[in-house]
GROMACS .gro file of C-alpha atoms in nm:
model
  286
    1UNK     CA    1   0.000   0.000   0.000
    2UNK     CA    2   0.116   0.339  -0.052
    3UNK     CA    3  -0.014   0.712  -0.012
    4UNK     CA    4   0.134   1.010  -0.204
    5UNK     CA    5   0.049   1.354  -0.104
    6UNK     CA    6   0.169   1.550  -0.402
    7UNK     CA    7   0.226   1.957  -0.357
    8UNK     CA    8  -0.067   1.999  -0.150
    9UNK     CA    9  -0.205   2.316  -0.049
   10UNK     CA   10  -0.535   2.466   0.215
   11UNK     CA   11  -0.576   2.840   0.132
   12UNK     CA   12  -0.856   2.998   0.363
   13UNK     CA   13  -0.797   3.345   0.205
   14UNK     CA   14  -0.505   3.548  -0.005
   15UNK     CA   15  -0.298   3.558   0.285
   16UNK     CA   16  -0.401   3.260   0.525
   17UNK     CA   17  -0.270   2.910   0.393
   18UNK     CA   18  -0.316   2.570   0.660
   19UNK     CA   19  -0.096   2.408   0.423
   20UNK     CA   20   0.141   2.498   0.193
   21UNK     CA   21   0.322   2.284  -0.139
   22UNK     CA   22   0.306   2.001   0.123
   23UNK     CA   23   0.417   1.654  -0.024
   24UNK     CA   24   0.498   1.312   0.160
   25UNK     CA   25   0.503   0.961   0.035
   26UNK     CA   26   0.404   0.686   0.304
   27UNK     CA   27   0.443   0.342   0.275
   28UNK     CA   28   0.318   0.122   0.589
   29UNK     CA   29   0.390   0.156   0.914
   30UNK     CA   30   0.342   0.452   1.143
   31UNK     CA   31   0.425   0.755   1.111
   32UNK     CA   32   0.468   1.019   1.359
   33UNK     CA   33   0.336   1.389   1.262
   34UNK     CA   34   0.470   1.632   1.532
   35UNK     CA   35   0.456   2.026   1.492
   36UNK     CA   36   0.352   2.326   1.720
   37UNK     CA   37  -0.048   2.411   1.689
   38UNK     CA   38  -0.127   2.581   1.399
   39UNK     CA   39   0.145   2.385   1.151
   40UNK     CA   40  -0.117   2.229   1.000
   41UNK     CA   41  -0.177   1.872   1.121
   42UNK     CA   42  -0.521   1.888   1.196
   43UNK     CA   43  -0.551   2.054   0.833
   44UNK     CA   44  -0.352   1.772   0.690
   45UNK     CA   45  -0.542   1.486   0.814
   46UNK     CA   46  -0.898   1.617   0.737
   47UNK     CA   47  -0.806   1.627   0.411
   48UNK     CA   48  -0.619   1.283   0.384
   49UNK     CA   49  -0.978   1.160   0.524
   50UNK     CA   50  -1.179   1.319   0.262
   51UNK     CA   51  -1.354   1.559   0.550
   52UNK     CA   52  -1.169   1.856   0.356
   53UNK     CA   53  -1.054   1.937  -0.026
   54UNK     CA   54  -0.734   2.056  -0.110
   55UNK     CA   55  -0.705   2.425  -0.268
   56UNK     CA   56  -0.437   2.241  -0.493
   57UNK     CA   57  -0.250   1.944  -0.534
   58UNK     CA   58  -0.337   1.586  -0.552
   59UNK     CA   59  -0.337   1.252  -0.334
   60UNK     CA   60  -0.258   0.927  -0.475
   61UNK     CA   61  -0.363   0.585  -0.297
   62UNK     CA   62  -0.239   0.298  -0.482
   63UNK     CA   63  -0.271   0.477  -0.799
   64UNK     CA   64  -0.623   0.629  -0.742
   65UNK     CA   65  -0.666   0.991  -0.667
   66UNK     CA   66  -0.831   1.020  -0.378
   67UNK     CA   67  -0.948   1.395  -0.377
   68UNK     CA   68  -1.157   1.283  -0.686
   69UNK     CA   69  -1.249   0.939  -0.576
   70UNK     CA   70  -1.280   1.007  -0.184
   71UNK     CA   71  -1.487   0.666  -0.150
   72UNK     CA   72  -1.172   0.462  -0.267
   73UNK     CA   73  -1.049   0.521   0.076
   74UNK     CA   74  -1.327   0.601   0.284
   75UNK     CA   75  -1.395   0.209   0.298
   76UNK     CA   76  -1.057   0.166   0.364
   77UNK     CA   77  -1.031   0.448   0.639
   78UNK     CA   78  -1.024   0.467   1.057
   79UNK     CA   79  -1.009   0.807   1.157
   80UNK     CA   80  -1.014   0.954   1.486
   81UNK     CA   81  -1.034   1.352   1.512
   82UNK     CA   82  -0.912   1.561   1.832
   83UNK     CA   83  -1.268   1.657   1.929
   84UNK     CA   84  -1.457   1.302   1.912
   85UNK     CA   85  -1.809   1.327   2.006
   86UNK     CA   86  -2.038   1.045   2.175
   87UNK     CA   87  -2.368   0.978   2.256
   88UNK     CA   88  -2.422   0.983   2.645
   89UNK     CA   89  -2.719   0.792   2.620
   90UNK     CA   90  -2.570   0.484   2.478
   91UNK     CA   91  -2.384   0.206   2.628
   92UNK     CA   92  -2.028   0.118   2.505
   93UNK     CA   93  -2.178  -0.172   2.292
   94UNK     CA   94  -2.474   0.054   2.159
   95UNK     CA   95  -2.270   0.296   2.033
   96UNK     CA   96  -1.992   0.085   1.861
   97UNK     CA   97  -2.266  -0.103   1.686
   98UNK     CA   98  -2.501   0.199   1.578
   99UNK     CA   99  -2.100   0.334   1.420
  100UNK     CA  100  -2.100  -0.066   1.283
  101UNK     CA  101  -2.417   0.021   1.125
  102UNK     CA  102  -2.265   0.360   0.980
  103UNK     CA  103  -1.959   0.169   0.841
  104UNK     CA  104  -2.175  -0.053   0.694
  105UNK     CA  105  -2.009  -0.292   0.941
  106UNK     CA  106  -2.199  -0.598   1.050
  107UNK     CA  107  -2.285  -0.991   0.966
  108UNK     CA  108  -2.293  -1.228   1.261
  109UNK     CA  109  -1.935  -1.175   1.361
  110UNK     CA  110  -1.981  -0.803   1.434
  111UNK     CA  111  -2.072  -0.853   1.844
  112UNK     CA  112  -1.773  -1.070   1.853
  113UNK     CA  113  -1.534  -0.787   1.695
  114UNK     CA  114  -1.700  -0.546   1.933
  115UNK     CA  115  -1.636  -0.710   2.229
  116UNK     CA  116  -1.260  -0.795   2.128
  117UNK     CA  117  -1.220  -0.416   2.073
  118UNK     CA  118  -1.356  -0.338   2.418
  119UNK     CA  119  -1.154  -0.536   2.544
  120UNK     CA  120  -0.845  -0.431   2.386
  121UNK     CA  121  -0.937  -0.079   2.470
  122UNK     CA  122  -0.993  -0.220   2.871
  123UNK     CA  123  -1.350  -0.073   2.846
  124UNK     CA  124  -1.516  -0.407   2.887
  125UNK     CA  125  -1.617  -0.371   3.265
  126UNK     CA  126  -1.794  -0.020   3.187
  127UNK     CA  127  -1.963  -0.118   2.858
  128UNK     CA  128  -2.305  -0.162   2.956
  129UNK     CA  129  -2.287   0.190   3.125
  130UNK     CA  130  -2.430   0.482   2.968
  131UNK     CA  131  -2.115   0.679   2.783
  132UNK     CA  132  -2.240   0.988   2.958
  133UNK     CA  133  -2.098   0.837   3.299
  134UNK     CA  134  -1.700   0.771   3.118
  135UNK     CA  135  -1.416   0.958   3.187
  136UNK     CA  136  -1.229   1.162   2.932
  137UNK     CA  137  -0.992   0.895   2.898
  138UNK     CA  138  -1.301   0.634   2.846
  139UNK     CA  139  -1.449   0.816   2.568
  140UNK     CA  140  -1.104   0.863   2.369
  141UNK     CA  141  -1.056   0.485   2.436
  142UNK     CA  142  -1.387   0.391   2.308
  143UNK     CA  143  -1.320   0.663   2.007
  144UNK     CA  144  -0.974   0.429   1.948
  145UNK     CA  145  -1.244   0.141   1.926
  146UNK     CA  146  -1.482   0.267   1.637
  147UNK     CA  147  -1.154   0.333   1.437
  148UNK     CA  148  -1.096  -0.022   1.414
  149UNK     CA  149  -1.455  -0.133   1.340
  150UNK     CA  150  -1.400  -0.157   1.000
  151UNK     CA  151  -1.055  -0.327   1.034
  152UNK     CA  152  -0.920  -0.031   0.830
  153UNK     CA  153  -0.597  -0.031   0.594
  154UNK     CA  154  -0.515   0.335   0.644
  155UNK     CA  155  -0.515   0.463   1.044
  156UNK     CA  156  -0.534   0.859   1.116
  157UNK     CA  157  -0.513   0.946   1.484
  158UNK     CA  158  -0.519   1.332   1.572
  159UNK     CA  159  -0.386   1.338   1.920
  160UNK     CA  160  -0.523   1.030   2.028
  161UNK     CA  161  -0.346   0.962   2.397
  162UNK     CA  162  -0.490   1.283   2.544
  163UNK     CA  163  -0.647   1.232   2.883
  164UNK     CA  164  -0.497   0.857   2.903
  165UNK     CA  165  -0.251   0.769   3.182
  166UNK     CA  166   0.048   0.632   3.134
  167UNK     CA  167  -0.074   0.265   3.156
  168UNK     CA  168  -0.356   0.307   2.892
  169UNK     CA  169  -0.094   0.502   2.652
  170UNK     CA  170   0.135   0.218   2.669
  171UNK     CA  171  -0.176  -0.009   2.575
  172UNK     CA  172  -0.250   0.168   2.290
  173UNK     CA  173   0.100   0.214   2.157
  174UNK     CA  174   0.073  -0.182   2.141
  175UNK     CA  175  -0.213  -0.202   2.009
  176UNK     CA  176  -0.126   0.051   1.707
  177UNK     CA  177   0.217  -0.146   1.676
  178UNK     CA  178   0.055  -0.502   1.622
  179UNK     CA  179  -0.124  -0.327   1.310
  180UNK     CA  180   0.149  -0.131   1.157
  181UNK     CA  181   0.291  -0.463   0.965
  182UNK     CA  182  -0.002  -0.412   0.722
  183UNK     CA  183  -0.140  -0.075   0.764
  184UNK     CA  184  -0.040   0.293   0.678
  185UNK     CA  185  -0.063   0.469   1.020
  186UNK     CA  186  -0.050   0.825   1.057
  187UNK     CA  187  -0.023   0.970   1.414
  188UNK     CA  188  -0.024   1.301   1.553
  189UNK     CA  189   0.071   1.372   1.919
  190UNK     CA  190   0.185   1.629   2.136
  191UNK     CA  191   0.326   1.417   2.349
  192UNK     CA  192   0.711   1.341   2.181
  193UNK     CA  193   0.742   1.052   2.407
  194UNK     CA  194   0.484   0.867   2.227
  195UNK     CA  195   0.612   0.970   1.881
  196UNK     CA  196   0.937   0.861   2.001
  197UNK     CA  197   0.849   0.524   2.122
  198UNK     CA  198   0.619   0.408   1.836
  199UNK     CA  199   0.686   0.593   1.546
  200UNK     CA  200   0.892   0.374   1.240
  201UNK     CA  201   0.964   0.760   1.058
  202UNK     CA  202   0.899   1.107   1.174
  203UNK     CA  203   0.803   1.410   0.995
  204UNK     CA  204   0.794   1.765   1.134
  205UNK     CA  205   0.580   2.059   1.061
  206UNK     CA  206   0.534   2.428   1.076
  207UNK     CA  207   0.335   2.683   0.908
  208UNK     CA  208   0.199   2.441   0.694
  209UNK     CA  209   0.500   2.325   0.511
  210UNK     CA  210   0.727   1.991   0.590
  211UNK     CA  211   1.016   2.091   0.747
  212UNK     CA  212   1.184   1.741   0.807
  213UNK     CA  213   1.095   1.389   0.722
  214UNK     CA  214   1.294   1.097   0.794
  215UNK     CA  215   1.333   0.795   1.027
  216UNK     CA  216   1.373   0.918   1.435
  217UNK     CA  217   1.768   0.823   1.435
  218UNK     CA  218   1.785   1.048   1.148
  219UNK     CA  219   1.603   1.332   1.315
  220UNK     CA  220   1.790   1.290   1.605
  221UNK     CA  221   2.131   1.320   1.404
  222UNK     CA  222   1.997   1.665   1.333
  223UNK     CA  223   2.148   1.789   1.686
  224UNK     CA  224   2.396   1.493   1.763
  225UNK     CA  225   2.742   1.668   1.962
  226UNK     CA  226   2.504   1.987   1.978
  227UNK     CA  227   2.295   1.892   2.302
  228UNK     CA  228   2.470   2.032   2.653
  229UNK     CA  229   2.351   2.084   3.005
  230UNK     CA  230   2.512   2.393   3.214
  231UNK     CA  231   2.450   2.463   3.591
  232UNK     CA  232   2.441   2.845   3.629
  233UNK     CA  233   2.263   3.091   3.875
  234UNK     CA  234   1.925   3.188   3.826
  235UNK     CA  235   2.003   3.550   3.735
  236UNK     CA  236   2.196   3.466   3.471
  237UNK     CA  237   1.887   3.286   3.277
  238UNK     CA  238   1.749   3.538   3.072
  239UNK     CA  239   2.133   3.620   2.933
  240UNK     CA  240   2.184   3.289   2.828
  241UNK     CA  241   1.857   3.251   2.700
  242UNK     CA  242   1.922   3.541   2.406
  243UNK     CA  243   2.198   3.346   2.301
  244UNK     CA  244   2.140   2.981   2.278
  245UNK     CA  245   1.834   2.752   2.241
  246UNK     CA  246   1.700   2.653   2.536
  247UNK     CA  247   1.513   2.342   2.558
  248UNK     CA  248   1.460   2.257   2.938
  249UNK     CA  249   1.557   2.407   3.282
  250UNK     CA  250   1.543   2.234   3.630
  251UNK     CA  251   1.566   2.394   3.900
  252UNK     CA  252   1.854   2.261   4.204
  253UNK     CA  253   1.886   2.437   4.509
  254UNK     CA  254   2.041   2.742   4.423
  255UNK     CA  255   2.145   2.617   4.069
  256UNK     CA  256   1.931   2.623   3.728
  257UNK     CA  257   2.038   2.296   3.530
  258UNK     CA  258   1.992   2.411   3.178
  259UNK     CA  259   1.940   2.148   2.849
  260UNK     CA  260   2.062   2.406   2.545
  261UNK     CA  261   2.148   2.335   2.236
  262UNK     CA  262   2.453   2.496   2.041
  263UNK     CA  263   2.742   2.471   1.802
  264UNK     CA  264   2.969   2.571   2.067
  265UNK     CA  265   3.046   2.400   2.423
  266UNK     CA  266   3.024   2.694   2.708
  267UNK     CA  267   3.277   2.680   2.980
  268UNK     CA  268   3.112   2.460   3.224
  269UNK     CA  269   2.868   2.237   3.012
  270UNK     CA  270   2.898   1.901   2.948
  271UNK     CA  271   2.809   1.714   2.642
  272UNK     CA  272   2.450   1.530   2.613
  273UNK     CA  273   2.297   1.239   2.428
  274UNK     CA  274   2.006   1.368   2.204
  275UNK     CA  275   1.661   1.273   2.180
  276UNK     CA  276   1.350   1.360   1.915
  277UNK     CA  277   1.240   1.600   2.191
  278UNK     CA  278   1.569   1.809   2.149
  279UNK     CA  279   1.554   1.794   1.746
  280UNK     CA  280   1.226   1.885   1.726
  281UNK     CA  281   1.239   2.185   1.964
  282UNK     CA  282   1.604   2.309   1.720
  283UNK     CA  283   1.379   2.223   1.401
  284UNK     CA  284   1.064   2.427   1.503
  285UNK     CA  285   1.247   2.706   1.654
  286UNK     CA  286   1.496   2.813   1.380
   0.00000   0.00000   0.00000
């Protein structure tokens, strides 16, 4: 399977663009879309799922374009947004089976798949409660869920570990993993941690344009022997700050232990291993 997004623009007006001459070719596997809000992730993903046109440009799904064809994929498609709504009136099982029903989803396997996704979701003991009663975390499990109704060859996730714990992020980086072998996944996160754990390639954002696309050792090569960590007084913050890119600062005692990154090795710092977290924050703020 493979997806091409060929020179793809979002113009909301002369002067406002969501996405600019934006191409990427994806293969499967997961891939991890990270950017600061308003680089045009959201933007990118409505349109790969047919819930927005393009201004310009074209994408290509095993030869078909989709942005004239958008059924070719929709059939083919699991896509959870950032704002997911539910039905507080229904019941876990309810609600999976009235999306069944909007998938065209269903034969006389379809209360088995449901319970195997509540399950994988660990929903299963709440499922006959109204969705009303859920937690944040509950309902963006059960959103996971109806993304996989349709056992779907092409996965978009917008942000989808927001309000889970640690535990039930872990849970779903599994569950995304086991599927990667024969699906494209596309996942957007805030969270670089998860990007960083489950991601096969990364690509970075802003303003609407790619910035960086490659696999996460390759990002992270982007600030290799450029990551230090400096002890200095508090005072001196704000000095150091106009000079060199700060990524992180923890306060000890009456030290601030700064993370920077820089060409140069200040008097005092020691060298650092890098991580996606440190690329990204060099990539996004040059």
């Amino acid at each position: 399977m493979r997806l091409e997004i060929q020179n793809i623009s979002k113009r909301y007006n002369r002067e406002k663009y969501g996405l600019r001459d934006f191409s990427l070719t994806l293969g499967t596997g997961i891939l991890g879309l990270l950017g600061p809000n308003g680089a045009g992730k959201s933007t990118l993903m409505k349109i790969i799922a047919t819930i927005s046109r393009p201004t310009e440009g074209t994408i290509i799904l095993d030869g078909i374009d989709i942005t004239k064809n958008p059924n070719s994929i929709r059939k083919l498609l699991g896509y959870l947004p950032q704002d997911f709504g539910v039905y507080p009136n229904l019941n876990g099982y309810e609600f999976l089976e009235y999306i069944a029903a909007m998938k065209g989803v269903g034969g006389k396997h379809l209360k088995q798949r449901v319970e195997q996704l509540l399950e994988g979701v660990n929903l299963i003991e709440v499922a006959n409660k109204p969705i009303g009663t859920y937690s944040g975390g509950m309902k963006q499990r059960l959103g996971i869920a109806q993304v996989l109704l349709n056992d779907p060859k092409v996965l978009i996730f917008d942000e989808p570990t927001v309000g889970l714990d640690p535990e039930e992020r872990v849970r779903f980086r599994n569950l995304i993993s086991e599927l990667a072998d024969s699906c494209i996944v596309i996942l957007s996160s805030h969270i670089v941690s998860d990007i960083e754990t489950i991601a096969d390639e990364v690509a970075i954002m802003k303003h609407g344009k790619l910035i960086k696309k490659g696999f996460r050792t390759d990002i992270i090569e982007t600030v290799n022997n450029k990551v230090f960590e400096l002890e200095m007084d508090s005072n001196d913050l704000s000095a150091f700050k106009e000079k060199h890119a700060v990524v992180n600062t923890v306060r000890k005692k009456d030290k601030i232990q700064v993370r920077y990154i820089s060409e140069e090795l200040v008097s005092g710092a020691t060298l650092n291993n890098s991580t996606l977290e440190d690329a990204y924050l060099y990539l996004t703020k040059n």
